[in-house]
Amino acid sequence: FETSSARPDDFGNTGVWALVENPPGALWAATYRGLFRYEVASGRARQYRHDPADPLGLPETIVYDVFRDRAGAIWAVTENFLARLDDTTRGRFARWRHKPRATSGQWIFPSTVQDARGMLWLGTDQGLARFDPRTQTFARWRHDPRDPRSLAHDAVRALLPDPRAPDRYLWVATAGGGLDRLDVAAGTFTHLTTRDGLPNDVVYAVLADARGMLWASTNRGLARVDPATRGVRAYDARYGLQSDEF
């Protein structure tokens, strides 16, 4: 794909935040210039753009995340909205505001997962949100300095259902509060920070390996976390990483 300032809306000519495949051979891309559907075999692309005059179109210009739910529906996350693409031909979206306080021109780093009950969990710069598609309502968790069991930091960078108990726990990576584990039923958080061995409290992403261990990337290296014991082992550039921050 070639970059050309003369063709700013060409697929591959704009920054891509996220990709998802649905169906096989078709890529959905969250980009600076909307949502794209790209057919790998033919090279054809369809762009869904924001039009301020269209209340049923894409709600904002930049799409920061794209997600496919278990029913096959495509969801787009913009700065302020969670949007579901309901009509691929006409580009019609259902939209819901995911932020309690609207912002303008602020980068976000959303992470979207779906639980066994069909709820969508969304990490934002204003805490953790859970969307119920059936009732079309949000539940939200924010940091409360008076409550040690609240979310450690409102800037959420990544979400991961616990590999051993995915219906019970959700891991939440924050940009300043370390790695949190949410007890879904209780609605309370436990925290894993530099005091517990994390190399840094800015956690960009978290993934699980085949043994159920968690791997978290931070501002000062990589951390392996045992969810059962909360044991942490840290790795940095001295172990062969390309840098301490990634």
PDB file of C-alpha atoms in Angstrom:
ATOM      1  CA  PHE A   1       0.000   0.000   0.000  1.00  0.00           C
ATOM      2  CA  GLU A   2       1.340   3.402  -0.967  1.00  0.00           C
ATOM      3  CA  THR A   3       0.889   6.649   0.876  1.00  0.00           C
ATOM      4  CA  SER A   4      -0.258   9.609  -1.188  1.00  0.00           C
ATOM      5  CA  SER A   5      -1.432  12.968   0.112  1.00  0.00           C
ATOM      6  CA  ALA A   6      -3.483  13.291  -3.091  1.00  0.00           C
ATOM      7  CA  ARG A   7      -5.598  10.259  -2.105  1.00  0.00           C
ATOM      8  CA  PRO A   8      -6.200  10.616   1.639  1.00  0.00           C
ATOM      9  CA  ASP A   9      -9.221   8.293   1.618  1.00  0.00           C
ATOM     10  CA  ASP A  10      -7.555   5.344  -0.113  1.00  0.00           C
ATOM     11  CA  PHE A  11      -7.390   2.199   1.989  1.00  0.00           C
ATOM     12  CA  GLY A  12      -3.860   1.783   3.317  1.00  0.00           C
ATOM     13  CA  ASN A  13      -3.215   5.505   2.998  1.00  0.00           C
ATOM     14  CA  THR A  14      -4.299   6.337   6.534  1.00  0.00           C
ATOM     15  CA  GLY A  15      -3.235   5.240   9.995  1.00  0.00           C
ATOM     16  CA  VAL A  16      -4.816   1.982  11.141  1.00  0.00           C
ATOM     17  CA  TRP A  17      -5.681   1.520  14.818  1.00  0.00           C
ATOM     18  CA  ALA A  18      -7.206  -1.975  14.690  1.00  0.00           C
ATOM     19  CA  LEU A  19      -8.092  -4.831  12.318  1.00  0.00           C
ATOM     20  CA  VAL A  20     -10.591  -7.677  12.469  1.00  0.00           C
ATOM     21  CA  GLU A  21     -11.469 -10.328   9.890  1.00  0.00           C
ATOM     22  CA  ASN A  22     -15.137 -11.025   9.091  1.00  0.00           C
ATOM     23  CA  PRO A  23     -15.905 -13.092   7.077  1.00  0.00           C
ATOM     24  CA  PRO A  24     -12.661 -14.865   6.117  1.00  0.00           C
ATOM     25  CA  GLY A  25     -10.958 -12.829   3.419  1.00  0.00           C
ATOM     26  CA  ALA A  26     -12.541  -9.536   4.443  1.00  0.00           C
ATOM     27  CA  LEU A  27     -10.728  -7.133   6.744  1.00  0.00           C
ATOM     28  CA  TRP A  28     -12.404  -4.397   8.756  1.00  0.00           C
ATOM     29  CA  ALA A  29     -10.034  -1.571   9.663  1.00  0.00           C
ATOM     30  CA  ALA A  30     -10.423   1.179  12.245  1.00  0.00           C
ATOM     31  CA  THR A  31      -8.594   4.218  10.846  1.00  0.00           C
ATOM     32  CA  TYR A  32      -8.069   7.958  11.090  1.00  0.00           C
ATOM     33  CA  ARG A  33     -10.524   8.385   8.200  1.00  0.00           C
ATOM     34  CA  GLY A  34     -13.351   6.120   9.232  1.00  0.00           C
ATOM     35  CA  LEU A  35     -14.126   2.425   8.993  1.00  0.00           C
ATOM     36  CA  PHE A  36     -12.953   0.376   5.992  1.00  0.00           C
ATOM     37  CA  ARG A  37     -13.960  -3.027   4.671  1.00  0.00           C
ATOM     38  CA  TYR A  38     -11.196  -4.473   2.485  1.00  0.00           C
ATOM     39  CA  GLU A  39     -11.543  -7.603   0.330  1.00  0.00           C
ATOM     40  CA  VAL A  40      -8.164  -9.268   0.228  1.00  0.00           C
ATOM     41  CA  ALA A  41      -8.678 -11.290  -2.976  1.00  0.00           C
ATOM     42  CA  SER A  42     -10.049  -8.482  -5.153  1.00  0.00           C
ATOM     43  CA  GLY A  43      -8.324  -5.521  -3.498  1.00  0.00           C
ATOM     44  CA  ARG A  44     -11.626  -3.644  -3.343  1.00  0.00           C
ATOM     45  CA  ALA A  45     -12.304  -1.407  -0.345  1.00  0.00           C
ATOM     46  CA  ARG A  46     -15.435   0.240   1.022  1.00  0.00           C
ATOM     47  CA  GLN A  47     -15.078   3.301   3.245  1.00  0.00           C
ATOM     48  CA  TYR A  48     -17.632   4.304   5.875  1.00  0.00           C
ATOM     49  CA  ARG A  49     -17.079   8.001   6.604  1.00  0.00           C
ATOM     50  CA  HIS A  50     -18.479  10.437   9.115  1.00  0.00           C
ATOM     51  CA  ASP A  51     -21.013  12.864   7.662  1.00  0.00           C
ATOM     52  CA  PRO A  52     -22.210  15.482  10.171  1.00  0.00           C
ATOM     53  CA  ALA A  53     -25.478  15.779   8.244  1.00  0.00           C
ATOM     54  CA  ASP A  54     -26.258  12.048   8.518  1.00  0.00           C
ATOM     55  CA  PRO A  55     -27.614  11.027  11.958  1.00  0.00           C
ATOM     56  CA  LEU A  56     -27.511   7.331  10.991  1.00  0.00           C
ATOM     57  CA  GLY A  57     -23.972   7.304   9.648  1.00  0.00           C
ATOM     58  CA  LEU A  58     -20.639   6.808  11.379  1.00  0.00           C
ATOM     59  CA  PRO A  59     -20.830   9.119  14.417  1.00  0.00           C
ATOM     60  CA  GLU A  60     -17.270  10.551  14.310  1.00  0.00           C
ATOM     61  CA  THR A  61     -14.360  10.760  11.883  1.00  0.00           C
ATOM     62  CA  ILE A  62     -11.691   8.671  13.644  1.00  0.00           C
ATOM     63  CA  VAL A  63     -12.399   5.036  14.506  1.00  0.00           C
ATOM     64  CA  TYR A  64     -10.100   3.789  17.245  1.00  0.00           C
ATOM     65  CA  ASP A  65     -11.264   0.184  17.518  1.00  0.00           C
ATOM     66  CA  VAL A  66     -13.286  -2.317  15.503  1.00  0.00           C
ATOM     67  CA  PHE A  67     -14.795  -5.443  17.028  1.00  0.00           C
ATOM     68  CA  ARG A  68     -16.765  -8.436  15.740  1.00  0.00           C
ATOM     69  CA  ASP A  69     -19.225  -9.936  18.222  1.00  0.00           C
ATOM     70  CA  ARG A  70     -20.219 -13.605  18.339  1.00  0.00           C
ATOM     71  CA  ALA A  71     -23.287 -12.943  16.184  1.00  0.00           C
ATOM     72  CA  GLY A  72     -21.032 -11.502  13.475  1.00  0.00           C
ATOM     73  CA  ALA A  73     -22.012  -7.862  13.951  1.00  0.00           C
ATOM     74  CA  ILE A  74     -19.309  -5.234  13.415  1.00  0.00           C
ATOM     75  CA  TRP A  75     -18.856  -2.567  16.108  1.00  0.00           C
ATOM     76  CA  ALA A  76     -16.820   0.623  15.773  1.00  0.00           C
ATOM     77  CA  VAL A  77     -15.488   2.688  18.687  1.00  0.00           C
ATOM     78  CA  THR A  78     -14.925   6.401  18.199  1.00  0.00           C
ATOM     79  CA  GLU A  79     -13.843   9.050  20.696  1.00  0.00           C
ATOM     80  CA  ASN A  80     -17.301   9.333  22.234  1.00  0.00           C
ATOM     81  CA  PHE A  81     -19.464   6.619  20.673  1.00  0.00           C
ATOM     82  CA  LEU A  82     -19.939   2.882  20.459  1.00  0.00           C
ATOM     83  CA  ALA A  83     -21.539   2.165  17.069  1.00  0.00           C
ATOM     84  CA  ARG A  84     -22.902  -1.025  15.509  1.00  0.00           C
ATOM     85  CA  LEU A  85     -23.007  -1.335  11.722  1.00  0.00           C
ATOM     86  CA  ASP A  86     -26.566  -2.488  11.012  1.00  0.00           C
ATOM     87  CA  ASP A  87     -26.750  -1.941   7.248  1.00  0.00           C
ATOM     88  CA  THR A  88     -23.531  -2.541   5.331  1.00  0.00           C
ATOM     89  CA  THR A  89     -25.029  -1.441   2.003  1.00  0.00           C
ATOM     90  CA  ARG A  90     -26.351   1.944   3.121  1.00  0.00           C
ATOM     91  CA  GLY A  91     -23.795   2.473   5.883  1.00  0.00           C
ATOM     92  CA  ARG A  92     -26.349   2.713   8.696  1.00  0.00           C
ATOM     93  CA  PHE A  93     -25.131   2.572  12.286  1.00  0.00           C
ATOM     94  CA  ALA A  94     -26.846   2.327  15.655  1.00  0.00           C
ATOM     95  CA  ARG A  95     -24.920   4.488  18.122  1.00  0.00           C
ATOM     96  CA  TRP A  96     -24.591   4.933  21.861  1.00  0.00           C
ATOM     97  CA  ARG A  97     -22.481   7.447  23.737  1.00  0.00           C
ATOM     98  CA  HIS A  98     -19.959   5.492  25.815  1.00  0.00           C
ATOM     99  CA  LYS A  99     -18.535   8.475  27.717  1.00  0.00           C
ATOM    100  CA  PRO A 100     -20.377  10.217  30.530  1.00  0.00           C
ATOM    101  CA  ARG A 101     -18.487  13.408  29.607  1.00  0.00           C
ATOM    102  CA  ALA A 102     -17.961  14.215  25.942  1.00  0.00           C
ATOM    103  CA  THR A 103     -14.483  15.153  24.693  1.00  0.00           C
ATOM    104  CA  SER A 104     -13.198  16.596  21.428  1.00  0.00           C
ATOM    105  CA  GLY A 105      -9.922  15.840  19.692  1.00  0.00           C
ATOM    106  CA  GLN A 106      -8.621  13.521  22.399  1.00  0.00           C
ATOM    107  CA  TRP A 107      -6.879  10.290  21.497  1.00  0.00           C
ATOM    108  CA  ILE A 108      -8.311   7.196  23.132  1.00  0.00           C
ATOM    109  CA  PHE A 109      -7.036   3.628  23.215  1.00  0.00           C
ATOM    110  CA  PRO A 110     -10.176   1.524  23.571  1.00  0.00           C
ATOM    111  CA  SER A 111     -10.220  -2.205  24.104  1.00  0.00           C
ATOM    112  CA  THR A 112     -13.405  -4.198  23.474  1.00  0.00           C
ATOM    113  CA  VAL A 113     -14.282  -7.730  24.612  1.00  0.00           C
ATOM    114  CA  GLN A 114     -17.537  -9.692  24.836  1.00  0.00           C
ATOM    115  CA  ASP A 115     -18.414 -11.911  27.776  1.00  0.00           C
ATOM    116  CA  ALA A 116     -20.442 -15.145  27.881  1.00  0.00           C
ATOM    117  CA  ARG A 117     -23.676 -13.226  28.524  1.00  0.00           C
ATOM    118  CA  GLY A 118     -23.208 -11.114  25.417  1.00  0.00           C
ATOM    119  CA  MET A 119     -22.198  -7.970  27.286  1.00  0.00           C
ATOM    120  CA  LEU A 120     -19.596  -5.717  25.643  1.00  0.00           C
ATOM    121  CA  TRP A 121     -16.816  -4.437  27.896  1.00  0.00           C
ATOM    122  CA  LEU A 122     -15.085  -1.266  26.770  1.00  0.00           C
ATOM    123  CA  GLY A 123     -11.943   0.319  28.182  1.00  0.00           C
ATOM    124  CA  THR A 124     -11.838   4.102  27.728  1.00  0.00           C
ATOM    125  CA  ASP A 125     -10.047   7.204  28.963  1.00  0.00           C
ATOM    126  CA  GLN A 126     -12.976   7.675  31.377  1.00  0.00           C
ATOM    127  CA  GLY A 127     -12.869   4.308  33.054  1.00  0.00           C
ATOM    128  CA  LEU A 128     -14.377   0.915  32.310  1.00  0.00           C
ATOM    129  CA  ALA A 129     -17.806   0.567  30.691  1.00  0.00           C
ATOM    130  CA  ARG A 130     -20.080  -2.435  30.145  1.00  0.00           C
ATOM    131  CA  PHE A 131     -22.755  -2.222  27.456  1.00  0.00           C
ATOM    132  CA  ASP A 132     -25.850  -4.434  27.490  1.00  0.00           C
ATOM    133  CA  PRO A 133     -27.077  -4.716  23.869  1.00  0.00           C
ATOM    134  CA  ARG A 134     -30.455  -6.023  25.059  1.00  0.00           C
ATOM    135  CA  THR A 135     -31.321  -3.032  27.269  1.00  0.00           C
ATOM    136  CA  GLN A 136     -28.996  -0.623  25.411  1.00  0.00           C
ATOM    137  CA  THR A 137     -27.622   0.672  28.698  1.00  0.00           C
ATOM    138  CA  PHE A 138     -24.159   1.166  30.195  1.00  0.00           C
ATOM    139  CA  ALA A 139     -22.712   0.331  33.576  1.00  0.00           C
ATOM    140  CA  ARG A 140     -19.522   2.201  34.450  1.00  0.00           C
ATOM    141  CA  TRP A 141     -16.588   1.864  36.834  1.00  0.00           C
ATOM    142  CA  ARG A 142     -14.357   4.829  37.663  1.00  0.00           C
ATOM    143  CA  HIS A 143     -11.444   5.493  39.979  1.00  0.00           C
ATOM    144  CA  ASP A 144     -12.532   6.713  43.413  1.00  0.00           C
ATOM    145  CA  PRO A 145      -9.626   7.822  45.631  1.00  0.00           C
ATOM    146  CA  ARG A 146     -11.804   7.152  48.682  1.00  0.00           C
ATOM    147  CA  ASP A 147     -12.395   3.516  47.735  1.00  0.00           C
ATOM    148  CA  PRO A 148      -9.341   1.199  47.597  1.00  0.00           C
ATOM    149  CA  ARG A 149     -11.437  -1.421  45.780  1.00  0.00           C
ATOM    150  CA  SER A 150     -12.305   0.907  42.891  1.00  0.00           C
ATOM    151  CA  LEU A 151     -10.586   1.025  39.495  1.00  0.00           C
ATOM    152  CA  ALA A 152      -6.953   2.054  39.999  1.00  0.00           C
ATOM    153  CA  HIS A 153      -6.865   4.595  37.159  1.00  0.00           C
ATOM    154  CA  ASP A 154      -9.465   5.918  34.698  1.00  0.00           C
ATOM    155  CA  ALA A 155      -7.235   5.555  31.624  1.00  0.00           C
ATOM    156  CA  VAL A 156      -7.835   1.953  30.531  1.00  0.00           C
ATOM    157  CA  ARG A 157      -5.565   0.585  27.793  1.00  0.00           C
ATOM    158  CA  ALA A 158      -6.470  -3.118  27.497  1.00  0.00           C
ATOM    159  CA  LEU A 159      -8.910  -5.776  28.706  1.00  0.00           C
ATOM    160  CA  LEU A 160      -8.514  -9.530  29.062  1.00  0.00           C
ATOM    161  CA  PRO A 161     -10.960 -12.106  30.472  1.00  0.00           C
ATOM    162  CA  ASP A 162      -9.136 -14.246  33.013  1.00  0.00           C
ATOM    163  CA  PRO A 163      -7.827 -17.346  31.170  1.00  0.00           C
ATOM    164  CA  ARG A 164      -8.865 -19.671  34.007  1.00  0.00           C
ATOM    165  CA  ALA A 165     -12.091 -18.018  35.144  1.00  0.00           C
ATOM    166  CA  PRO A 166     -13.287 -15.812  32.256  1.00  0.00           C
ATOM    167  CA  ASP A 167     -16.821 -15.433  33.593  1.00  0.00           C
ATOM    168  CA  ARG A 168     -15.625 -14.376  37.027  1.00  0.00           C
ATOM    169  CA  TYR A 169     -12.647 -12.077  36.487  1.00  0.00           C
ATOM    170  CA  LEU A 170     -11.629  -9.410  33.983  1.00  0.00           C
ATOM    171  CA  TRP A 171      -8.076  -8.063  33.841  1.00  0.00           C
ATOM    172  CA  VAL A 172      -7.819  -4.332  33.206  1.00  0.00           C
ATOM    173  CA  ALA A 173      -4.560  -2.679  32.084  1.00  0.00           C
ATOM    174  CA  THR A 174      -4.353   0.983  33.073  1.00  0.00           C
ATOM    175  CA  ALA A 175      -2.068   3.859  32.082  1.00  0.00           C
ATOM    176  CA  GLY A 176      -0.919   4.801  35.560  1.00  0.00           C
ATOM    177  CA  GLY A 177      -2.535   2.424  38.030  1.00  0.00           C
ATOM    178  CA  GLY A 178      -0.909  -0.839  37.030  1.00  0.00           C
ATOM    179  CA  LEU A 179      -2.864  -4.016  36.293  1.00  0.00           C
ATOM    180  CA  ASP A 180      -6.287  -4.489  37.899  1.00  0.00           C
ATOM    181  CA  ARG A 181      -8.474  -7.564  38.259  1.00  0.00           C
ATOM    182  CA  LEU A 182     -12.222  -6.970  38.368  1.00  0.00           C
ATOM    183  CA  ASP A 183     -14.442  -9.394  40.258  1.00  0.00           C
ATOM    184  CA  VAL A 184     -17.399  -9.125  37.906  1.00  0.00           C
ATOM    185  CA  ALA A 185     -20.044 -10.271  40.380  1.00  0.00           C
ATOM    186  CA  ALA A 186     -18.822  -8.086  43.235  1.00  0.00           C
ATOM    187  CA  GLY A 187     -17.887  -5.086  41.092  1.00  0.00           C
ATOM    188  CA  THR A 188     -14.617  -4.620  42.991  1.00  0.00           C
ATOM    189  CA  PHE A 189     -11.003  -4.442  41.877  1.00  0.00           C
ATOM    190  CA  THR A 190      -7.739  -5.797  43.220  1.00  0.00           C
ATOM    191  CA  HIS A 191      -4.538  -4.094  42.097  1.00  0.00           C
ATOM    192  CA  LEU A 192      -1.138  -5.225  40.891  1.00  0.00           C
ATOM    193  CA  THR A 193       1.414  -2.404  40.827  1.00  0.00           C
ATOM    194  CA  THR A 194       5.132  -1.718  41.120  1.00  0.00           C
ATOM    195  CA  ARG A 195       4.768  -2.513  44.832  1.00  0.00           C
ATOM    196  CA  ASP A 196       3.941  -6.072  43.773  1.00  0.00           C
ATOM    197  CA  GLY A 197       6.762  -6.366  41.235  1.00  0.00           C
ATOM    198  CA  LEU A 198       5.413  -4.776  38.058  1.00  0.00           C
ATOM    199  CA  PRO A 199       8.228  -2.902  36.291  1.00  0.00           C
ATOM    200  CA  ASN A 200       5.956   0.133  35.787  1.00  0.00           C
ATOM    201  CA  ASP A 201       2.351   1.177  36.454  1.00  0.00           C
ATOM    202  CA  VAL A 202       1.716   2.220  32.836  1.00  0.00           C
ATOM    203  CA  VAL A 203       0.465  -1.012  31.242  1.00  0.00           C
ATOM    204  CA  TYR A 204      -0.207  -0.883  27.506  1.00  0.00           C
ATOM    205  CA  ALA A 205      -1.476  -4.404  26.809  1.00  0.00           C
ATOM    206  CA  VAL A 206      -2.072  -7.780  28.452  1.00  0.00           C
ATOM    207  CA  LEU A 207      -2.314 -11.229  26.861  1.00  0.00           C
ATOM    208  CA  ALA A 208      -2.506 -14.819  28.125  1.00  0.00           C
ATOM    209  CA  ASP A 209      -0.306 -17.711  27.019  1.00  0.00           C
ATOM    210  CA  ALA A 210      -1.219 -21.389  26.638  1.00  0.00           C
ATOM    211  CA  ARG A 211      -0.404 -22.057  30.319  1.00  0.00           C
ATOM    212  CA  GLY A 212      -2.696 -19.332  31.579  1.00  0.00           C
ATOM    213  CA  MET A 213       0.079 -16.892  32.446  1.00  0.00           C
ATOM    214  CA  LEU A 214      -0.449 -13.200  31.762  1.00  0.00           C
ATOM    215  CA  TRP A 215       2.053 -11.095  29.824  1.00  0.00           C
ATOM    216  CA  ALA A 216       1.837  -7.334  30.288  1.00  0.00           C
ATOM    217  CA  SER A 217       3.780  -4.706  28.322  1.00  0.00           C
ATOM    218  CA  THR A 218       4.689  -1.600  30.293  1.00  0.00           C
ATOM    219  CA  ASN A 219       6.711   1.607  30.198  1.00  0.00           C
ATOM    220  CA  ARG A 220       9.697  -0.244  31.653  1.00  0.00           C
ATOM    221  CA  GLY A 221       9.625  -3.697  30.136  1.00  0.00           C
ATOM    222  CA  LEU A 222       7.562  -6.858  29.996  1.00  0.00           C
ATOM    223  CA  ALA A 223       5.972  -8.590  32.998  1.00  0.00           C
ATOM    224  CA  ARG A 224       4.838 -12.194  33.340  1.00  0.00           C
ATOM    225  CA  VAL A 225       2.085 -12.558  35.929  1.00  0.00           C
ATOM    226  CA  ASP A 226       0.769 -15.757  37.486  1.00  0.00           C
ATOM    227  CA  PRO A 227      -2.938 -15.054  38.097  1.00  0.00           C
ATOM    228  CA  ALA A 228      -3.146 -17.732  40.786  1.00  0.00           C
ATOM    229  CA  THR A 229      -0.253 -16.529  42.960  1.00  0.00           C
ATOM    230  CA  ARG A 230       0.053 -12.916  41.718  1.00  0.00           C
ATOM    231  CA  GLY A 231       3.756 -13.622  41.254  1.00  0.00           C
ATOM    232  CA  VAL A 232       5.516 -11.302  38.805  1.00  0.00           C
ATOM    233  CA  ARG A 233       8.689 -11.703  36.786  1.00  0.00           C
ATOM    234  CA  ALA A 234       9.951  -8.643  34.913  1.00  0.00           C
ATOM    235  CA  TYR A 235      11.989  -8.520  31.695  1.00  0.00           C
ATOM    236  CA  ASP A 236      13.690  -5.488  30.145  1.00  0.00           C
ATOM    237  CA  ALA A 237      16.214  -4.698  27.418  1.00  0.00           C
ATOM    238  CA  ARG A 238      18.908  -6.587  29.303  1.00  0.00           C
ATOM    239  CA  TYR A 239      16.998  -9.796  28.463  1.00  0.00           C
ATOM    240  CA  GLY A 240      16.932  -9.037  24.736  1.00  0.00           C
ATOM    241  CA  LEU A 241      13.828  -6.900  24.393  1.00  0.00           C
ATOM    242  CA  GLN A 242      14.051  -4.274  21.664  1.00  0.00           C
ATOM    243  CA  SER A 243      13.515  -1.564  24.317  1.00  0.00           C
ATOM    244  CA  ASP A 244      11.995  -1.099  27.743  1.00  0.00           C
ATOM    245  CA  GLU A 245       8.870   0.601  26.383  1.00  0.00           C
ATOM    246  CA  PHE A 246       6.533  -1.087  23.926  1.00  0.00           C
TER     247      PHE A 246
END
